[in-house]
Every structure is written in C-alpha cells, then in structure tokens.
Amino acid sequence: MNLFDLISIGALIFNLAIGGFVFFTNTHRAQNQQFFGLSLNVAVWFVCNALAQRSTNSEEAVFLIRLSSAVYIFLPVFFNFMRLAITGTETRWMNIVWQSRLWIIGSALIALLCQTPYFLQTVVLSPHSEFHAVPKPVYGHGFHLFAAYSILVWASQIILLIRDLKKSSGLRRAELQFTLLGLAISIFLGLVLVVIIPILTGNYQSVQF
C-alpha cells in the first residue's frame, strides 16, 4: 500500500463519515439528504480513482478512468441539488431534479462522451516499480469538450452560490458558506488535476482522471 492508497482511503472514510453524520442527524431534512448524496458521489469518485491507479491491465484501467470521469462530471449537479435545498427554492427530490434538468442532461451527455475512444483512446501502463505500473491515459480530442463543460458548469455553480449567499442570512447563509467552501475545494482539486495541468503542460497523459 503506497501513499496514494493511504490518502485515498483516508479521504474516503472522512468523506463518508461526515456525510453519514450530517444525514443521520436529521434524515428527513432535504439539505441533509442532498449533502449525503453529494458525499456518496465523491466517495464513488475516490474509489474509481484508487482502483484505476492499481489496475494491472490497460482494458481495466480504461474502463475505470472512463467511469471516474463520468462520476466526476456529476459532482456539480449534486452541488446544485444541495444549493436548491439550502436556499429553500425546492425541498422535494423530484422538484430539485426537475429544476436541475438542464445540468443533468448536459452532464449525462458528457458522461456518455467519456465512454468513447473520442474521449479516452487507451491507457499505457508505465513501469513504476517491480510491484506496480502507473496507468497513463492517452486522451482524444473529446477531452477538450469535457474540459470546457467542466469549467462552464463549475463557474455557473460559483455564480449561483454567490448570488444566493448575498440574499441569505442566519443559518441558511452559514450553510451556503459551508457549501461554497466545499465547492471551492472540489473545483480546485478537480480542475487542477483533470483540466489545468494537462492544458498548461500540453501533456494529456498527466491527467489524474
């Protein structure tokens, strides 16, 4: 077990613990439900990344990286679910989903793109040690569409959260501030690893799924 594995396991446990704690403090509260849903989405992303890092053949690595990318692109959708629940705009699941339908459709289309060779062509397993090889994804031109959509959807969530924050006060404002902090951390980690590093370096094999 290497440092990446330890960090992934620690982050996974912490994420699920926080999500579970918030959810079980009041299972009927819409905000708690949406936070738990977001925590599960992040947890699945962590698991996909960890499994992809430990893949022993390229076919398995391709599948896991495509799955990881599809899960990642739905993160802002779950943030939008939580934003709507916190602001009180919508509290019922079906209404929240309906209000987010454009984001859901857009993310679903990008998730489908992630499953094609146009997004990810192959994965090269480069020797790292005598025990483990590091998967290096070889991305296609569809990665640019994935990156553009990712930047657009995260930027939109920031704008909407800041707008709601200015209109809120008390507990609702505190919850939005907490959400904004979580959003900032997710955007920083996601965009740096998935989008910015490959664009700046011109090396799309450096993408960390």
JSON list of C-alpha atoms in Angstrom, two decimals:
[
{"chain": "A", "resi": 1, "resn": "MET", "atom": "CA", "xyz": [0.00, 0.00, 0.00]},
{"chain": "A", "resi": 2, "resn": "ASN", "atom": "CA", "xyz": [1.53, 3.31, -1.10]},
{"chain": "A", "resi": 3, "resn": "LEU", "atom": "CA", "xyz": [0.94, 6.95, -0.07]},
{"chain": "A", "resi": 4, "resn": "PHE", "atom": "CA", "xyz": [-1.75, 7.43, -2.74]},
{"chain": "A", "resi": 5, "resn": "ASP", "atom": "CA", "xyz": [-3.68, 4.46, -1.36]},
{"chain": "A", "resi": 6, "resn": "LEU", "atom": "CA", "xyz": [-3.48, 5.78, 2.19]},
{"chain": "A", "resi": 7, "resn": "ILE", "atom": "CA", "xyz": [-4.62, 9.25, 1.17]},
{"chain": "A", "resi": 8, "resn": "SER", "atom": "CA", "xyz": [-7.50, 7.82, -0.88]},
{"chain": "A", "resi": 9, "resn": "ILE", "atom": "CA", "xyz": [-8.68, 5.55, 1.93]},
{"chain": "A", "resi": 10, "resn": "GLY", "atom": "CA", "xyz": [-8.40, 8.35, 4.49]},
{"chain": "A", "resi": 11, "resn": "ALA", "atom": "CA", "xyz": [-10.30, 10.80, 2.29]},
{"chain": "A", "resi": 12, "resn": "LEU", "atom": "CA", "xyz": [-12.96, 8.17, 1.53]},
{"chain": "A", "resi": 13, "resn": "ILE", "atom": "CA", "xyz": [-13.53, 7.36, 5.21]},
{"chain": "A", "resi": 14, "resn": "PHE", "atom": "CA", "xyz": [-13.60, 11.03, 6.21]},
{"chain": "A", "resi": 15, "resn": "ASN", "atom": "CA", "xyz": [-15.99, 11.92, 3.41]},
{"chain": "A", "resi": 16, "resn": "LEU", "atom": "CA", "xyz": [-18.44, 9.10, 4.21]},
{"chain": "A", "resi": 17, "resn": "ALA", "atom": "CA", "xyz": [-18.20, 9.79, 7.95]},
{"chain": "A", "resi": 18, "resn": "ILE", "atom": "CA", "xyz": [-19.09, 13.47, 7.53]},
{"chain": "A", "resi": 19, "resn": "GLY", "atom": "CA", "xyz": [-21.83, 12.69, 5.03]},
{"chain": "A", "resi": 20, "resn": "GLY", "atom": "CA", "xyz": [-23.31, 9.98, 7.24]},
{"chain": "A", "resi": 21, "resn": "PHE", "atom": "CA", "xyz": [-23.14, 12.15, 10.35]},
{"chain": "A", "resi": 22, "resn": "VAL", "atom": "CA", "xyz": [-24.96, 15.04, 8.66]},
{"chain": "A", "resi": 23, "resn": "PHE", "atom": "CA", "xyz": [-27.57, 12.71, 7.17]},
{"chain": "A", "resi": 24, "resn": "PHE", "atom": "CA", "xyz": [-28.41, 10.83, 10.37]},
{"chain": "A", "resi": 25, "resn": "THR", "atom": "CA", "xyz": [-28.73, 13.99, 12.46]},
{"chain": "A", "resi": 26, "resn": "ASN", "atom": "CA", "xyz": [-31.98, 14.56, 10.56]},
{"chain": "A", "resi": 27, "resn": "THR", "atom": "CA", "xyz": [-32.77, 12.06, 7.82]},
{"chain": "A", "resi": 28, "resn": "HIS", "atom": "CA", "xyz": [-35.94, 13.91, 6.76]},
{"chain": "A", "resi": 29, "resn": "ARG", "atom": "CA", "xyz": [-34.26, 17.27, 6.14]},
{"chain": "A", "resi": 30, "resn": "ALA", "atom": "CA", "xyz": [-33.72, 17.94, 2.42]},
{"chain": "A", "resi": 31, "resn": "GLN", "atom": "CA", "xyz": [-30.38, 19.67, 2.97]},
{"chain": "A", "resi": 32, "resn": "ASN", "atom": "CA", "xyz": [-29.02, 16.67, 4.87]},
{"chain": "A", "resi": 33, "resn": "GLN", "atom": "CA", "xyz": [-30.23, 14.27, 2.19]},
{"chain": "A", "resi": 34, "resn": "GLN", "atom": "CA", "xyz": [-28.57, 16.26, -0.58]},
{"chain": "A", "resi": 35, "resn": "PHE", "atom": "CA", "xyz": [-25.32, 16.56, 1.36]},
{"chain": "A", "resi": 36, "resn": "PHE", "atom": "CA", "xyz": [-25.27, 12.80, 1.84]},
{"chain": "A", "resi": 37, "resn": "GLY", "atom": "CA", "xyz": [-25.94, 12.29, -1.88]},
{"chain": "A", "resi": 38, "resn": "LEU", "atom": "CA", "xyz": [-23.01, 14.57, -2.69]},
{"chain": "A", "resi": 39, "resn": "SER", "atom": "CA", "xyz": [-20.80, 12.65, -0.24]},
{"chain": "A", "resi": 40, "resn": "LEU", "atom": "CA", "xyz": [-21.69, 9.36, -1.95]},
{"chain": "A", "resi": 41, "resn": "ASN", "atom": "CA", "xyz": [-20.87, 10.85, -5.35]},
{"chain": "A", "resi": 42, "resn": "VAL", "atom": "CA", "xyz": [-17.46, 11.98, -4.11]},
{"chain": "A", "resi": 43, "resn": "ALA", "atom": "CA", "xyz": [-16.88, 8.58, -2.48]},
{"chain": "A", "resi": 44, "resn": "VAL", "atom": "CA", "xyz": [-17.55, 6.74, -5.75]},
{"chain": "A", "resi": 45, "resn": "TRP", "atom": "CA", "xyz": [-15.11, 9.09, -7.49]},
{"chain": "A", "resi": 46, "resn": "PHE", "atom": "CA", "xyz": [-12.43, 8.30, -4.89]},
{"chain": "A", "resi": 47, "resn": "VAL", "atom": "CA", "xyz": [-12.99, 4.56, -5.28]},
{"chain": "A", "resi": 48, "resn": "CYS", "atom": "CA", "xyz": [-12.79, 4.72, -9.08]},
{"chain": "A", "resi": 49, "resn": "ASN", "atom": "CA", "xyz": [-9.54, 6.70, -8.91]},
{"chain": "A", "resi": 50, "resn": "ALA", "atom": "CA", "xyz": [-8.00, 4.31, -6.40]},
{"chain": "A", "resi": 51, "resn": "LEU", "atom": "CA", "xyz": [-8.96, 1.22, -8.42]},
{"chain": "A", "resi": 52, "resn": "ALA", "atom": "CA", "xyz": [-7.71, 2.81, -11.65]},
{"chain": "A", "resi": 53, "resn": "GLN", "atom": "CA", "xyz": [-4.35, 3.54, -10.06]},
{"chain": "A", "resi": 54, "resn": "ARG", "atom": "CA", "xyz": [-3.99, -0.12, -9.16]},
{"chain": "A", "resi": 55, "resn": "SER", "atom": "CA", "xyz": [-5.14, -1.54, -12.49]},
{"chain": "A", "resi": 56, "resn": "THR", "atom": "CA", "xyz": [-2.94, -4.31, -13.84]},
{"chain": "A", "resi": 57, "resn": "ASN", "atom": "CA", "xyz": [-4.14, -4.23, -17.45]},
{"chain": "A", "resi": 58, "resn": "SER", "atom": "CA", "xyz": [-4.98, -1.43, -19.85]},
{"chain": "A", "resi": 59, "resn": "GLU", "atom": "CA", "xyz": [-8.57, -2.56, -20.57]},
{"chain": "A", "resi": 60, "resn": "GLU", "atom": "CA", "xyz": [-9.49, -2.42, -16.90]},
{"chain": "A", "resi": 61, "resn": "ALA", "atom": "CA", "xyz": [-7.76, 0.94, -16.49]},
{"chain": "A", "resi": 62, "resn": "VAL", "atom": "CA", "xyz": [-9.63, 2.38, -19.48]},
{"chain": "A", "resi": 63, "resn": "PHE", "atom": "CA", "xyz": [-12.96, 1.28, -18.03]},
{"chain": "A", "resi": 64, "resn": "LEU", "atom": "CA", "xyz": [-12.22, 2.71, -14.58]},
{"chain": "A", "resi": 65, "resn": "ILE", "atom": "CA", "xyz": [-10.88, 6.04, -15.86]},
{"chain": "A", "resi": 66, "resn": "ARG", "atom": "CA", "xyz": [-13.91, 6.48, -18.10]},
{"chain": "A", "resi": 67, "resn": "LEU", "atom": "CA", "xyz": [-16.18, 5.66, -15.17]},
{"chain": "A", "resi": 68, "resn": "SER", "atom": "CA", "xyz": [-14.26, 8.02, -12.88]},
{"chain": "A", "resi": 69, "resn": "SER", "atom": "CA", "xyz": [-14.59, 10.87, -15.40]},
{"chain": "A", "resi": 70, "resn": "ALA", "atom": "CA", "xyz": [-18.33, 10.23, -15.76]},
{"chain": "A", "resi": 71, "resn": "VAL", "atom": "CA", "xyz": [-18.79, 10.30, -11.99]},
{"chain": "A", "resi": 72, "resn": "TYR", "atom": "CA", "xyz": [-16.72, 13.47, -11.67]},
{"chain": "A", "resi": 73, "resn": "ILE", "atom": "CA", "xyz": [-18.82, 15.39, -14.19]},
{"chain": "A", "resi": 74, "resn": "PHE", "atom": "CA", "xyz": [-21.91, 14.85, -12.00]},
{"chain": "A", "resi": 75, "resn": "LEU", "atom": "CA", "xyz": [-20.31, 16.49, -8.94]},
{"chain": "A", "resi": 76, "resn": "PRO", "atom": "CA", "xyz": [-21.59, 19.99, -9.84]},
{"chain": "A", "resi": 77, "resn": "VAL", "atom": "CA", "xyz": [-25.08, 18.54, -10.37]},
{"chain": "A", "resi": 78, "resn": "PHE", "atom": "CA", "xyz": [-25.13, 17.30, -6.77]},
{"chain": "A", "resi": 79, "resn": "PHE", "atom": "CA", "xyz": [-23.80, 20.67, -5.61]},
{"chain": "A", "resi": 80, "resn": "ASN", "atom": "CA", "xyz": [-26.73, 22.26, -7.41]},
{"chain": "A", "resi": 81, "resn": "PHE", "atom": "CA", "xyz": [-29.13, 19.85, -5.68]},
{"chain": "A", "resi": 82, "resn": "MET", "atom": "CA", "xyz": [-27.75, 20.94, -2.31]},
{"chain": "A", "resi": 83, "resn": "ARG", "atom": "CA", "xyz": [-27.85, 24.64, -3.22]},
{"chain": "A", "resi": 84, "resn": "LEU", "atom": "CA", "xyz": [-31.53, 24.40, -4.13]},
{"chain": "A", "resi": 85, "resn": "ALA", "atom": "CA", "xyz": [-32.32, 22.55, -0.91]},
{"chain": "A", "resi": 86, "resn": "ILE", "atom": "CA", "xyz": [-30.44, 25.05, 1.27]},
{"chain": "A", "resi": 87, "resn": "THR", "atom": "CA", "xyz": [-31.98, 28.14, -0.31]},
{"chain": "A", "resi": 88, "resn": "GLY", "atom": "CA", "xyz": [-35.43, 26.64, 0.12]},
{"chain": "A", "resi": 89, "resn": "THR", "atom": "CA", "xyz": [-36.14, 27.07, -3.58]},
{"chain": "A", "resi": 90, "resn": "GLU", "atom": "CA", "xyz": [-37.05, 23.39, -3.68]},
{"chain": "A", "resi": 91, "resn": "THR", "atom": "CA", "xyz": [-37.09, 20.72, -0.98]},
{"chain": "A", "resi": 92, "resn": "ARG", "atom": "CA", "xyz": [-38.70, 17.71, -2.69]},
{"chain": "A", "resi": 93, "resn": "TRP", "atom": "CA", "xyz": [-36.40, 15.39, -4.63]},
{"chain": "A", "resi": 94, "resn": "MET", "atom": "CA", "xyz": [-38.49, 15.39, -7.80]},
{"chain": "A", "resi": 95, "resn": "ASN", "atom": "CA", "xyz": [-38.72, 19.19, -7.86]},
{"chain": "A", "resi": 96, "resn": "ILE", "atom": "CA", "xyz": [-34.98, 19.53, -7.27]},
{"chain": "A", "resi": 97, "resn": "VAL", "atom": "CA", "xyz": [-34.25, 17.11, -10.11]},
{"chain": "A", "resi": 98, "resn": "TRP", "atom": "CA", "xyz": [-36.64, 18.97, -12.41]},
{"chain": "A", "resi": 99, "resn": "GLN", "atom": "CA", "xyz": [-35.07, 22.35, -11.61]},
{"chain": "A", "resi": 100, "resn": "SER", "atom": "CA", "xyz": [-31.65, 20.83, -12.40]},
{"chain": "A", "resi": 101, "resn": "ARG", "atom": "CA", "xyz": [-32.75, 19.06, -15.58]},
{"chain": "A", "resi": 102, "resn": "LEU", "atom": "CA", "xyz": [-30.51, 21.05, -17.93]},
{"chain": "A", "resi": 103, "resn": "TRP", "atom": "CA", "xyz": [-27.43, 20.33, -15.81]},
{"chain": "A", "resi": 104, "resn": "ILE", "atom": "CA", "xyz": [-28.42, 16.66, -15.58]},
{"chain": "A", "resi": 105, "resn": "ILE", "atom": "CA", "xyz": [-28.87, 16.36, -19.35]},
{"chain": "A", "resi": 106, "resn": "GLY", "atom": "CA", "xyz": [-25.59, 18.16, -20.06]},
{"chain": "A", "resi": 107, "resn": "SER", "atom": "CA", "xyz": [-23.65, 16.03, -17.58]},
{"chain": "A", "resi": 108, "resn": "ALA", "atom": "CA", "xyz": [-25.27, 12.85, -18.89]},
{"chain": "A", "resi": 109, "resn": "LEU", "atom": "CA", "xyz": [-24.17, 13.69, -22.44]},
{"chain": "A", "resi": 110, "resn": "ILE", "atom": "CA", "xyz": [-20.60, 14.39, -21.30]},
{"chain": "A", "resi": 111, "resn": "ALA", "atom": "CA", "xyz": [-20.65, 11.17, -19.25]},
{"chain": "A", "resi": 112, "resn": "LEU", "atom": "CA", "xyz": [-21.60, 9.28, -22.40]},
{"chain": "A", "resi": 113, "resn": "LEU", "atom": "CA", "xyz": [-18.77, 11.03, -24.25]},
{"chain": "A", "resi": 114, "resn": "CYS", "atom": "CA", "xyz": [-16.38, 9.78, -21.56]},
{"chain": "A", "resi": 115, "resn": "GLN", "atom": "CA", "xyz": [-17.20, 6.20, -22.52]},
{"chain": "A", "resi": 116, "resn": "THR", "atom": "CA", "xyz": [-15.91, 6.59, -26.08]},
{"chain": "A", "resi": 117, "resn": "PRO", "atom": "CA", "xyz": [-12.43, 6.45, -27.69]},
{"chain": "A", "resi": 118, "resn": "TYR", "atom": "CA", "xyz": [-13.03, 10.07, -28.75]},
{"chain": "A", "resi": 119, "resn": "PHE", "atom": "CA", "xyz": [-12.51, 10.97, -25.07]},
{"chain": "A", "resi": 120, "resn": "LEU", "atom": "CA", "xyz": [-10.05, 8.28, -23.94]},
{"chain": "A", "resi": 121, "resn": "GLN", "atom": "CA", "xyz": [-8.16, 6.32, -26.58]},
{"chain": "A", "resi": 122, "resn": "THR", "atom": "CA", "xyz": [-6.15, 3.94, -24.43]},
{"chain": "A", "resi": 123, "resn": "VAL", "atom": "CA", "xyz": [-4.08, 3.60, -21.27]},
{"chain": "A", "resi": 124, "resn": "VAL", "atom": "CA", "xyz": [-0.37, 2.84, -21.21]},
{"chain": "A", "resi": 125, "resn": "LEU", "atom": "CA", "xyz": [0.93, 1.04, -18.14]},
{"chain": "A", "resi": 126, "resn": "SER", "atom": "CA", "xyz": [4.36, 2.50, -17.49]},
{"chain": "A", "resi": 127, "resn": "PRO", "atom": "CA", "xyz": [6.66, 0.64, -15.08]},
{"chain": "A", "resi": 128, "resn": "HIS", "atom": "CA", "xyz": [6.84, 2.39, -11.71]},
{"chain": "A", "resi": 129, "resn": "SER", "atom": "CA", "xyz": [8.25, -0.36, -9.52]},
{"chain": "A", "resi": 130, "resn": "GLU", "atom": "CA", "xyz": [8.64, -4.10, -9.63]},
{"chain": "A", "resi": 131, "resn": "PHE", "atom": "CA", "xyz": [5.22, -4.41, -7.99]},
{"chain": "A", "resi": 132, "resn": "HIS", "atom": "CA", "xyz": [3.11, -1.78, -9.70]},
{"chain": "A", "resi": 133, "resn": "ALA", "atom": "CA", "xyz": [2.75, 0.06, -13.01]},
{"chain": "A", "resi": 134, "resn": "VAL", "atom": "CA", "xyz": [1.32, 3.57, -13.29]},
{"chain": "A", "resi": 135, "resn": "PRO", "atom": "CA", "xyz": [-1.57, 3.96, -15.77]},
{"chain": "A", "resi": 136, "resn": "LYS", "atom": "CA", "xyz": [-1.06, 6.85, -18.20]},
{"chain": "A", "resi": 137, "resn": "PRO", "atom": "CA", "xyz": [-4.25, 7.76, -20.08]},
{"chain": "A", "resi": 138, "resn": "VAL", "atom": "CA", "xyz": [-3.99, 8.80, -23.73]},
{"chain": "A", "resi": 139, "resn": "TYR", "atom": "CA", "xyz": [-6.86, 11.22, -24.32]},
{"chain": "A", "resi": 140, "resn": "GLY", "atom": "CA", "xyz": [-8.55, 12.09, -27.58]},
{"chain": "A", "resi": 141, "resn": "HIS", "atom": "CA", "xyz": [-9.98, 15.38, -28.86]},
{"chain": "A", "resi": 142, "resn": "GLY", "atom": "CA", "xyz": [-13.14, 14.84, -26.82]},
{"chain": "A", "resi": 143, "resn": "PHE", "atom": "CA", "xyz": [-11.16, 15.75, -23.72]},
{"chain": "A", "resi": 144, "resn": "HIS", "atom": "CA", "xyz": [-11.32, 19.42, -24.79]},
{"chain": "A", "resi": 145, "resn": "LEU", "atom": "CA", "xyz": [-15.12, 19.29, -24.74]},
{"chain": "A", "resi": 146, "resn": "PHE", "atom": "CA", "xyz": [-15.02, 17.60, -21.34]},
{"chain": "A", "resi": 147, "resn": "ALA", "atom": "CA", "xyz": [-12.70, 20.32, -20.02]},
{"chain": "A", "resi": 148, "resn": "ALA", "atom": "CA", "xyz": [-14.77, 23.18, -21.44]},
{"chain": "A", "resi": 149, "resn": "TYR", "atom": "CA", "xyz": [-18.00, 21.81, -19.99]},
{"chain": "A", "resi": 150, "resn": "SER", "atom": "CA", "xyz": [-16.34, 21.19, -16.63]},
{"chain": "A", "resi": 151, "resn": "ILE", "atom": "CA", "xyz": [-15.13, 24.80, -16.41]},
{"chain": "A", "resi": 152, "resn": "LEU", "atom": "CA", "xyz": [-18.54, 26.13, -17.53]},
{"chain": "A", "resi": 153, "resn": "VAL", "atom": "CA", "xyz": [-20.57, 24.14, -15.03]},
{"chain": "A", "resi": 154, "resn": "TRP", "atom": "CA", "xyz": [-18.29, 24.89, -12.07]},
{"chain": "A", "resi": 155, "resn": "ALA", "atom": "CA", "xyz": [-18.20, 28.60, -12.92]},
{"chain": "A", "resi": 156, "resn": "SER", "atom": "CA", "xyz": [-22.00, 28.62, -13.10]},
{"chain": "A", "resi": 157, "resn": "GLN", "atom": "CA", "xyz": [-22.27, 26.99, -9.68]},
{"chain": "A", "resi": 158, "resn": "ILE", "atom": "CA", "xyz": [-19.96, 29.61, -8.17]},
{"chain": "A", "resi": 159, "resn": "ILE", "atom": "CA", "xyz": [-22.04, 32.45, -9.63]},
{"chain": "A", "resi": 160, "resn": "LEU", "atom": "CA", "xyz": [-25.31, 30.92, -8.40]},
{"chain": "A", "resi": 161, "resn": "LEU", "atom": "CA", "xyz": [-23.93, 30.25, -4.92]},
{"chain": "A", "resi": 162, "resn": "ILE", "atom": "CA", "xyz": [-22.57, 33.79, -4.54]},
{"chain": "A", "resi": 163, "resn": "ARG", "atom": "CA", "xyz": [-25.92, 35.20, -5.72]},
{"chain": "A", "resi": 164, "resn": "ASP", "atom": "CA", "xyz": [-27.82, 33.11, -3.17]},
{"chain": "A", "resi": 165, "resn": "LEU", "atom": "CA", "xyz": [-25.31, 33.96, -0.47]},
{"chain": "A", "resi": 166, "resn": "LYS", "atom": "CA", "xyz": [-25.96, 37.70, -0.88]},
{"chain": "A", "resi": 167, "resn": "LYS", "atom": "CA", "xyz": [-29.69, 37.13, -0.46]},
{"chain": "A", "resi": 168, "resn": "SER", "atom": "CA", "xyz": [-29.43, 34.87, 2.60]},
{"chain": "A", "resi": 169, "resn": "SER", "atom": "CA", "xyz": [-28.87, 35.34, 6.33]},
{"chain": "A", "resi": 170, "resn": "GLY", "atom": "CA", "xyz": [-28.62, 33.31, 9.53]},
{"chain": "A", "resi": 171, "resn": "LEU", "atom": "CA", "xyz": [-28.45, 29.52, 9.31]},
{"chain": "A", "resi": 172, "resn": "ARG", "atom": "CA", "xyz": [-29.17, 29.49, 5.59]},
{"chain": "A", "resi": 173, "resn": "ARG", "atom": "CA", "xyz": [-26.23, 31.83, 4.95]},
{"chain": "A", "resi": 174, "resn": "ALA", "atom": "CA", "xyz": [-23.93, 29.69, 7.12]},
{"chain": "A", "resi": 175, "resn": "GLU", "atom": "CA", "xyz": [-24.93, 26.55, 5.19]},
{"chain": "A", "resi": 176, "resn": "LEU", "atom": "CA", "xyz": [-24.30, 28.29, 1.88]},
{"chain": "A", "resi": 177, "resn": "GLN", "atom": "CA", "xyz": [-20.89, 29.44, 3.09]},
{"chain": "A", "resi": 178, "resn": "PHE", "atom": "CA", "xyz": [-20.08, 25.85, 4.06]},
{"chain": "A", "resi": 179, "resn": "THR", "atom": "CA", "xyz": [-21.26, 24.69, 0.63]},
{"chain": "A", "resi": 180, "resn": "LEU", "atom": "CA", "xyz": [-19.20, 27.37, -1.10]},
{"chain": "A", "resi": 181, "resn": "LEU", "atom": "CA", "xyz": [-16.10, 26.24, 0.81]},
{"chain": "A", "resi": 182, "resn": "GLY", "atom": "CA", "xyz": [-16.68, 22.64, -0.21]},
{"chain": "A", "resi": 183, "resn": "LEU", "atom": "CA", "xyz": [-17.30, 23.74, -3.77]},
{"chain": "A", "resi": 184, "resn": "ALA", "atom": "CA", "xyz": [-14.07, 25.73, -3.85]},
{"chain": "A", "resi": 185, "resn": "ILE", "atom": "CA", "xyz": [-12.06, 22.74, -2.60]},
{"chain": "A", "resi": 186, "resn": "SER", "atom": "CA", "xyz": [-13.68, 20.40, -5.13]},
{"chain": "A", "resi": 187, "resn": "ILE", "atom": "CA", "xyz": [-13.15, 22.83, -8.00]},
{"chain": "A", "resi": 188, "resn": "PHE", "atom": "CA", "xyz": [-9.52, 23.37, -7.06]},
{"chain": "A", "resi": 189, "resn": "LEU", "atom": "CA", "xyz": [-8.71, 19.67, -6.85]},
{"chain": "A", "resi": 190, "resn": "GLY", "atom": "CA", "xyz": [-10.81, 18.67, -9.83]},
{"chain": "A", "resi": 191, "resn": "LEU", "atom": "CA", "xyz": [-9.82, 21.37, -12.28]},
{"chain": "A", "resi": 192, "resn": "VAL", "atom": "CA", "xyz": [-6.13, 21.33, -11.36]},
{"chain": "A", "resi": 193, "resn": "LEU", "atom": "CA", "xyz": [-5.81, 17.56, -11.74]},
{"chain": "A", "resi": 194, "resn": "VAL", "atom": "CA", "xyz": [-8.30, 16.98, -14.54]},
{"chain": "A", "resi": 195, "resn": "VAL", "atom": "CA", "xyz": [-8.08, 20.13, -16.67]},
{"chain": "A", "resi": 196, "resn": "ILE", "atom": "CA", "xyz": [-5.45, 22.78, -15.86]},
{"chain": "A", "resi": 197, "resn": "ILE", "atom": "CA", "xyz": [-2.30, 20.63, -15.61]},
{"chain": "A", "resi": 198, "resn": "PRO", "atom": "CA", "xyz": [-2.87, 18.93, -18.99]},
{"chain": "A", "resi": 199, "resn": "ILE", "atom": "CA", "xyz": [-3.68, 22.25, -20.69]},
{"chain": "A", "resi": 200, "resn": "LEU", "atom": "CA", "xyz": [-0.63, 24.07, -19.29]},
{"chain": "A", "resi": 201, "resn": "THR", "atom": "CA", "xyz": [1.79, 21.23, -19.89]},
{"chain": "A", "resi": 202, "resn": "GLY", "atom": "CA", "xyz": [0.28, 20.07, -23.16]},
{"chain": "A", "resi": 203, "resn": "ASN", "atom": "CA", "xyz": [0.61, 16.55, -21.78]},
{"chain": "A", "resi": 204, "resn": "TYR", "atom": "CA", "xyz": [-2.78, 14.93, -21.51]},
{"chain": "A", "resi": 205, "resn": "GLN", "atom": "CA", "xyz": [-1.17, 11.82, -20.04]},
{"chain": "A", "resi": 206, "resn": "SER", "atom": "CA", "xyz": [-0.66, 13.82, -16.85]},
{"chain": "A", "resi": 207, "resn": "VAL", "atom": "CA", "xyz": [-4.39, 13.94, -16.18]},
{"chain": "A", "resi": 208, "resn": "GLN", "atom": "CA", "xyz": [-5.28, 12.28, -12.91]},
{"chain": "A", "resi": 209, "resn": "PHE", "atom": "CA", "xyz": [-8.69, 11.11, -14.15]}
]
